[in-house]
PDB file of N, CA and C in Angstrom:
ATOM      1  N   UNK A   1      52.023  26.582-259.016  1.00  0.00           N
ATOM      2  CA  UNK A   1      50.589  26.483-258.810  1.00  0.00           C
ATOM      3  C   UNK A   1      50.287  26.975-257.398  1.00  0.00           C
ATOM      4  N   UNK A   2      49.316  27.817-257.297  1.00  0.00           N
ATOM      5  CA  UNK A   2      48.836  28.280-255.994  1.00  0.00           C
ATOM      6  C   UNK A   2      47.842  27.252-255.469  1.00  0.00           C
ATOM      7  N   UNK A   3      48.030  26.788-254.247  1.00  0.00           N
ATOM      8  CA  UNK A   3      47.123  25.819-253.634  1.00  0.00           C
ATOM      9  C   UNK A   3      46.482  26.484-252.428  1.00  0.00           C
ATOM     10  N   UNK A   4      45.151  26.485-252.392  1.00  0.00           N
ATOM     11  CA  UNK A   4      44.409  27.124-251.310  1.00  0.00           C
ATOM     12  C   UNK A   4      43.485  26.125-250.635  1.00  0.00           C
ATOM     13  N   UNK A   5      43.251  26.318-249.363  1.00  0.00           N
ATOM     14  CA  UNK A   5      42.250  25.533-248.644  1.00  0.00           C
ATOM     15  C   UNK A   5      41.007  26.396-248.480  1.00  0.00           C
ATOM     16  N   UNK A   6      39.853  25.829-248.775  1.00  0.00           N
ATOM     17  CA  UNK A   6      38.588  26.536-248.626  1.00  0.00           C
ATOM     18  C   UNK A   6      37.581  25.582-248.021  1.00  0.00           C
ATOM     19  N   UNK A   7      36.636  26.116-247.273  1.00  0.00           N
ATOM     20  CA  UNK A   7      35.543  25.335-246.712  1.00  0.00           C
ATOM     21  C   UNK A   7      34.271  25.658-247.484  1.00  0.00           C
ATOM     22  N   UNK A   8      33.210  24.902-247.196  1.00  0.00           N
ATOM     23  CA  UNK A   8      31.931  25.142-247.850  1.00  0.00           C
ATOM     24  C   UNK A   8      31.535  26.604-247.693  1.00  0.00           C
ATOM     25  N   UNK A   9      31.046  27.183-248.776  1.00  0.00           N
ATOM     26  CA  UNK A   9      30.598  28.573-248.882  1.00  0.00           C
ATOM     27  C   UNK A   9      31.732  29.594-248.871  1.00  0.00           C
ATOM     28  N   UNK A  10      32.974  29.151-248.836  1.00  0.00           N
ATOM     29  CA  UNK A  10      34.091  30.077-248.972  1.00  0.00           C
ATOM     30  C   UNK A  10      34.449  30.178-250.448  1.00  0.00           C
ATOM     31  N   UNK A  11      35.147  31.248-250.804  1.00  0.00           N
ATOM     32  CA  UNK A  11      35.413  31.486-252.220  1.00  0.00           C
ATOM     33  C   UNK A  11      36.805  32.049-252.432  1.00  0.00           C
ATOM     34  N   UNK A  12      37.171  32.127-253.713  1.00  0.00           N
ATOM     35  CA  UNK A  12      38.369  32.831-254.144  1.00  0.00           C
ATOM     36  C   UNK A  12      37.946  33.772-255.270  1.00  0.00           C
ATOM     37  N   UNK A  13      38.701  34.833-255.452  1.00  0.00           N
ATOM     38  CA  UNK A  13      38.419  35.804-256.509  1.00  0.00           C
ATOM     39  C   UNK A  13      39.620  35.852-257.436  1.00  0.00           C
ATOM     40  N   UNK A  14      39.345  35.804-258.732  1.00  0.00           N
ATOM     41  CA  UNK A  14      40.385  35.842-259.760  1.00  0.00           C
ATOM     42  C   UNK A  14      40.185  37.084-260.607  1.00  0.00           C
ATOM     43  N   UNK A  15      41.216  37.898-260.677  1.00  0.00           N
ATOM     44  CA  UNK A  15      41.214  39.070-261.564  1.00  0.00           C
ATOM     45  C   UNK A  15      40.026  40.004-261.334  1.00  0.00           C
ATOM     46  N   UNK A  16      39.582  40.146-260.126  1.00  0.00           N
ATOM     47  CA  UNK A  16      38.510  41.075-259.726  1.00  0.00           C
ATOM     48  C   UNK A  16      37.120  40.751-260.256  1.00  0.00           C
ATOM     49  N   UNK A  17      36.975  39.854-261.234  1.00  0.00           N
ATOM     50  CA  UNK A  17      35.653  39.641-261.807  1.00  0.00           C
ATOM     51  C   UNK A  17      35.243  38.171-261.937  1.00  0.00           C
ATOM     52  N   UNK A  18      36.061  37.265-261.431  1.00  0.00           N
ATOM     53  CA  UNK A  18      35.717  35.842-261.453  1.00  0.00           C
ATOM     54  C   UNK A  18      35.756  35.333-260.020  1.00  0.00           C
ATOM     55  N   UNK A  19      34.664  34.732-259.588  1.00  0.00           N
ATOM     56  CA  UNK A  19      34.579  34.185-258.234  1.00  0.00           C
ATOM     57  C   UNK A  19      34.316  32.691-258.318  1.00  0.00           C
ATOM     58  N   UNK A  20      35.085  31.931-257.563  1.00  0.00           N
ATOM     59  CA  UNK A  20      34.904  30.482-257.470  1.00  0.00           C
ATOM     60  C   UNK A  20      34.501  30.181-256.030  1.00  0.00           C
ATOM     61  N   UNK A  21      33.335  29.548-255.866  1.00  0.00           N
ATOM     62  CA  UNK A  21      32.773  29.274-254.548  1.00  0.00           C
ATOM     63  C   UNK A  21      32.692  27.762-254.334  1.00  0.00           C
ATOM     64  N   UNK A  22      33.069  27.309-253.138  1.00  0.00           N
ATOM     65  CA  UNK A  22      32.873  25.906-252.775  1.00  0.00           C
ATOM     66  C   UNK A  22      31.404  25.771-252.385  1.00  0.00           C
ATOM     67  N   UNK A  23      30.634  25.089-253.216  1.00  0.00           N
ATOM     68  CA  UNK A  23      29.197  24.959-253.010  1.00  0.00           C
ATOM     69  C   UNK A  23      28.872  23.783-252.096  1.00  0.00           C
ATOM     70  N   UNK A  24      29.599  22.675-252.294  1.00  0.00           N
ATOM     71  CA  UNK A  24      29.294  21.472-251.524  1.00  0.00           C
ATOM     72  C   UNK A  24      30.526  20.577-251.472  1.00  0.00           C
ATOM     73  N   UNK A  25      30.693  19.899-250.362  1.00  0.00           N
ATOM     74  CA  UNK A  25      31.742  18.892-250.220  1.00  0.00           C
ATOM     75  C   UNK A  25      31.047  17.608-249.791  1.00  0.00           C
ATOM     76  N   UNK A  26      31.205  16.576-250.620  1.00  0.00           N
ATOM     77  CA  UNK A  26      30.553  15.291-250.332  1.00  0.00           C
ATOM     78  C   UNK A  26      31.558  14.178-250.601  1.00  0.00           C
ATOM     79  N   UNK A  27      32.077  13.588-249.520  1.00  0.00           N
ATOM     80  CA  UNK A  27      33.078  12.534-249.684  1.00  0.00           C
ATOM     81  C   UNK A  27      34.323  13.089-250.346  1.00  0.00           C
ATOM     82  N   UNK A  28      34.699  12.475-251.478  1.00  0.00           N
ATOM     83  CA  UNK A  28      35.899  12.918-252.181  1.00  0.00           C
ATOM     84  C   UNK A  28      35.583  13.867-253.341  1.00  0.00           C
ATOM     85  N   UNK A  29      34.361  14.388-253.382  1.00  0.00           N
ATOM     86  CA  UNK A  29      33.970  15.308-254.451  1.00  0.00           C
ATOM     87  C   UNK A  29      33.667  16.687-253.885  1.00  0.00           C
ATOM     88  N   UNK A  30      34.062  17.685-254.646  1.00  0.00           N
ATOM     89  CA  UNK A  30      33.806  19.073-254.280  1.00  0.00           C
ATOM     90  C   UNK A  30      33.020  19.699-255.423  1.00  0.00           C
ATOM     91  N   UNK A  31      31.906  20.338-255.106  1.00  0.00           N
ATOM     92  CA  UNK A  31      31.142  21.068-256.132  1.00  0.00           C
ATOM     93  C   UNK A  31      31.537  22.531-256.042  1.00  0.00           C
ATOM     94  N   UNK A  32      31.884  23.094-257.193  1.00  0.00           N
ATOM     95  CA  UNK A  32      32.296  24.485-257.268  1.00  0.00           C
ATOM     96  C   UNK A  32      31.304  25.285-258.085  1.00  0.00           C
ATOM     97  N   UNK A  33      31.077  26.499-257.684  1.00  0.00           N
ATOM     98  CA  UNK A  33      30.284  27.435-258.467  1.00  0.00           C
ATOM     99  C   UNK A  33      31.219  28.499-259.016  1.00  0.00           C
ATOM    100  N   UNK A  34      31.035  28.880-260.279  1.00  0.00           N
ATOM    101  CA  UNK A  34      31.886  29.880-260.905  1.00  0.00           C
ATOM    102  C   UNK A  34      31.018  31.035-261.375  1.00  0.00           C
ATOM    103  N   UNK A  35      31.336  32.218-260.897  1.00  0.00           N
ATOM    104  CA  UNK A  35      30.661  33.431-261.356  1.00  0.00           C
ATOM    105  C   UNK A  35      31.670  34.210-262.184  1.00  0.00           C
ATOM    106  N   UNK A  36      31.341  34.407-263.473  1.00  0.00           N
ATOM    107  CA  UNK A  36      32.261  35.097-264.379  1.00  0.00           C
ATOM    108  C   UNK A  36      31.447  35.890-265.389  1.00  0.00           C
ATOM    109  N   UNK A  37      32.028  36.937-265.968  1.00  0.00           N
ATOM    110  CA  UNK A  37      31.328  37.668-267.023  1.00  0.00           C
ATOM    111  C   UNK A  37      30.963  36.725-268.170  1.00  0.00           C
ATOM    112  N   UNK A  38      29.881  37.016-268.866  1.00  0.00           N
ATOM    113  CA  UNK A  38      29.423  36.149-269.943  1.00  0.00           C
ATOM    114  C   UNK A  38      30.456  35.973-271.047  1.00  0.00           C
ATOM    115  N   UNK A  39      31.298  36.962-271.250  1.00  0.00           N
ATOM    116  CA  UNK A  39      32.297  36.862-272.319  1.00  0.00           C
ATOM    117  C   UNK A  39      33.497  36.003-271.930  1.00  0.00           C
ATOM    118  N   UNK A  40      33.545  35.526-270.693  1.00  0.00           N
ATOM    119  CA  UNK A  40      34.632  34.661-270.237  1.00  0.00           C
ATOM    120  C   UNK A  40      34.148  33.210-270.279  1.00  0.00           C
ATOM    121  N   UNK A  41      34.695  32.399-271.189  1.00  0.00           N
ATOM    122  CA  UNK A  41      34.264  31.001-271.245  1.00  0.00           C
ATOM    123  C   UNK A  41      34.770  30.231-270.027  1.00  0.00           C
ATOM    124  N   UNK A  42      33.911  29.393-269.467  1.00  0.00           N
ATOM    125  CA  UNK A  42      34.274  28.546-268.327  1.00  0.00           C
ATOM    126  C   UNK A  42      33.873  27.118-268.686  1.00  0.00           C
ATOM    127  N   UNK A  43      34.844  26.202-268.710  1.00  0.00           N
ATOM    128  CA  UNK A  43      34.590  24.814-269.087  1.00  0.00           C
ATOM    129  C   UNK A  43      35.327  23.870-268.148  1.00  0.00           C
ATOM    130  N   UNK A  44      34.794  22.657-268.006  1.00  0.00           N
ATOM    131  CA  UNK A  44      35.572  21.594-267.372  1.00  0.00           C
ATOM    132  C   UNK A  44      36.739  21.282-268.301  1.00  0.00           C
ATOM    133  N   UNK A  45      37.836  20.800-267.747  1.00  0.00           N
ATOM    134  CA  UNK A  45      39.047  20.540-268.542  1.00  0.00           C
ATOM    135  C   UNK A  45      38.762  19.639-269.741  1.00  0.00           C
ATOM    136  N   UNK A  46      37.986  18.550-269.546  1.00  0.00           N
ATOM    137  CA  UNK A  46      37.749  17.619-270.656  1.00  0.00           C
ATOM    138  C   UNK A  46      36.921  18.259-271.767  1.00  0.00           C
ATOM    139  N   UNK A  47      36.021  19.164-271.416  1.00  0.00           N
ATOM    140  CA  UNK A  47      35.233  19.877-272.431  1.00  0.00           C
ATOM    141  C   UNK A  47      36.132  20.862-273.173  1.00  0.00           C
ATOM    142  N   UNK A  48      36.967  21.577-272.429  1.00  0.00           N
ATOM    143  CA  UNK A  48      37.907  22.521-273.033  1.00  0.00           C
ATOM    144  C   UNK A  48      38.810  21.820-274.045  1.00  0.00           C
ATOM    145  N   UNK A  49      39.355  20.668-273.659  1.00  0.00           N
ATOM    146  CA  UNK A  49      40.242  19.929-274.560  1.00  0.00           C
ATOM    147  C   UNK A  49      39.504  19.442-275.804  1.00  0.00           C
ATOM    148  N   UNK A  50      38.248  19.022-275.647  1.00  0.00           N
ATOM    149  CA  UNK A  50      37.451  18.585-276.802  1.00  0.00           C
ATOM    150  C   UNK A  50      37.201  19.757-277.754  1.00  0.00           C
ATOM    151  N   UNK A  51      36.924  20.916-277.210  1.00  0.00           N
ATOM    152  CA  UNK A  51      36.705  22.116-278.034  1.00  0.00           C
ATOM    153  C   UNK A  51      37.982  22.439-278.810  1.00  0.00           C
ATOM    154  N   UNK A  52      39.109  22.408-278.129  1.00  0.00           N
ATOM    155  CA  UNK A  52      40.383  22.715-278.787  1.00  0.00           C
ATOM    156  C   UNK A  52      40.691  21.706-279.891  1.00  0.00           C
ATOM    157  N   UNK A  53      40.437  20.417-279.637  1.00  0.00           N
ATOM    158  CA  UNK A  53      40.667  19.396-280.680  1.00  0.00           C
ATOM    159  C   UNK A  53      39.777  19.654-281.878  1.00  0.00           C
ATOM    160  N   UNK A  54      38.516  20.012-281.624  1.00  0.00           N
ATOM    161  CA  UNK A  54      37.574  20.284-282.708  1.00  0.00           C
ATOM    162  C   UNK A  54      38.029  21.492-283.524  1.00  0.00           C
ATOM    163  N   UNK A  55      38.469  22.542-282.844  1.00  0.00           N
ATOM    164  CA  UNK A  55      38.946  23.732-283.547  1.00  0.00           C
ATOM    165  C   UNK A  55      40.182  23.412-284.383  1.00  0.00           C
ATOM    166  N   UNK A  56      41.080  22.593-283.820  1.00  0.00           N
ATOM    167  CA  UNK A  56      42.293  22.227-284.532  1.00  0.00           C
ATOM    168  C   UNK A  56      41.956  21.391-285.772  1.00  0.00           C
ATOM    169  N   UNK A  57      40.994  20.479-285.652  1.00  0.00           N
ATOM    170  CA  UNK A  57      40.584  19.662-286.795  1.00  0.00           C
ATOM    171  C   UNK A  57      40.000  20.526-287.901  1.00  0.00           C
ATOM    172  N   UNK A  58      39.196  21.514-287.525  1.00  0.00           N
ATOM    173  CA  UNK A  58      38.602  22.412-288.526  1.00  0.00           C
ATOM    174  C   UNK A  58      39.676  23.218-289.243  1.00  0.00           C
ATOM    175  N   UNK A  59      40.682  23.685-288.478  1.00  0.00           N
ATOM    176  CA  UNK A  59      41.769  24.459-289.088  1.00  0.00           C
ATOM    177  C   UNK A  59      42.568  23.603-290.057  1.00  0.00           C
ATOM    178  N   UNK A  60      42.813  22.356-289.691  1.00  0.00           N
ATOM    179  CA  UNK A  60      43.585  21.463-290.554  1.00  0.00           C
ATOM    180  C   UNK A  60      42.801  21.094-291.807  1.00  0.00           C
ATOM    181  N   UNK A  61      41.478  21.027-291.717  1.00  0.00           N
ATOM    182  CA  UNK A  61      40.641  20.645-292.851  1.00  0.00           C
ATOM    183  C   UNK A  61      40.359  21.827-293.791  1.00  0.00           C
ATOM    184  N   UNK A  62      40.478  23.050-293.285  1.00  0.00           N
ATOM    185  CA  UNK A  62      40.183  24.227-294.100  1.00  0.00           C
ATOM    186  C   UNK A  62      41.255  24.405-295.160  1.00  0.00           C
ATOM    187  N   UNK A  63      40.835  24.717-296.400  1.00  0.00           N
ATOM    188  CA  UNK A  63      41.836  24.946-297.455  1.00  0.00           C
ATOM    189  C   UNK A  63      42.607  26.228-297.168  1.00  0.00           C
ATOM    190  N   UNK A  64      43.906  26.200-297.455  1.00  0.00           N
ATOM    191  CA  UNK A  64      44.720  27.381-297.250  1.00  0.00           C
ATOM    192  C   UNK A  64      44.454  28.363-298.375  1.00  0.00           C
ATOM    193  N   UNK A  65      44.404  29.664-298.043  1.00  0.00           N
ATOM    194  CA  UNK A  65      44.176  30.662-299.101  1.00  0.00           C
ATOM    195  C   UNK A  65      45.352  30.680-300.077  1.00  0.00           C
ATOM    196  N   UNK A  66      45.058  30.910-301.357  1.00  0.00           N
ATOM    197  CA  UNK A  66      46.082  30.944-302.384  1.00  0.00           C
ATOM    198  C   UNK A  66      46.897  32.210-302.231  1.00  0.00           C
ATOM    199  N   UNK A  67      48.208  32.081-302.091  1.00  0.00           N
ATOM    200  CA  UNK A  67      49.093  33.232-301.884  1.00  0.00           C
ATOM    201  C   UNK A  67      49.141  34.141-303.103  1.00  0.00           C
ATOM    202  N   UNK A  68      48.811  33.632-304.287  1.00  0.00           N
ATOM    203  CA  UNK A  68      48.879  34.433-305.505  1.00  0.00           C
ATOM    204  C   UNK A  68      47.709  35.400-305.613  1.00  0.00           C
ATOM    205  N   UNK A  69      46.672  35.184-304.873  1.00  0.00           N
ATOM    206  CA  UNK A  69      45.496  36.050-305.015  1.00  0.00           C
ATOM    207  C   UNK A  69      45.653  37.340-304.287  1.00  0.00           C
TER     208      UNK A  69
END
């Protein structure tokens, strides 16, 4: 894991098209801003995991196609 130190209004760039900016630091919380192309999904970890669980549940509930067809 790469660990970086940043101050308010400083940023990092990922893959030339994603920018993460430190917007605010208040106590033990840091607010981040993410600028990314619209086709790149950006989620908090807990939202991402919920989406993945939902997708997995749908896949498990979907009937498998009949191999004979």
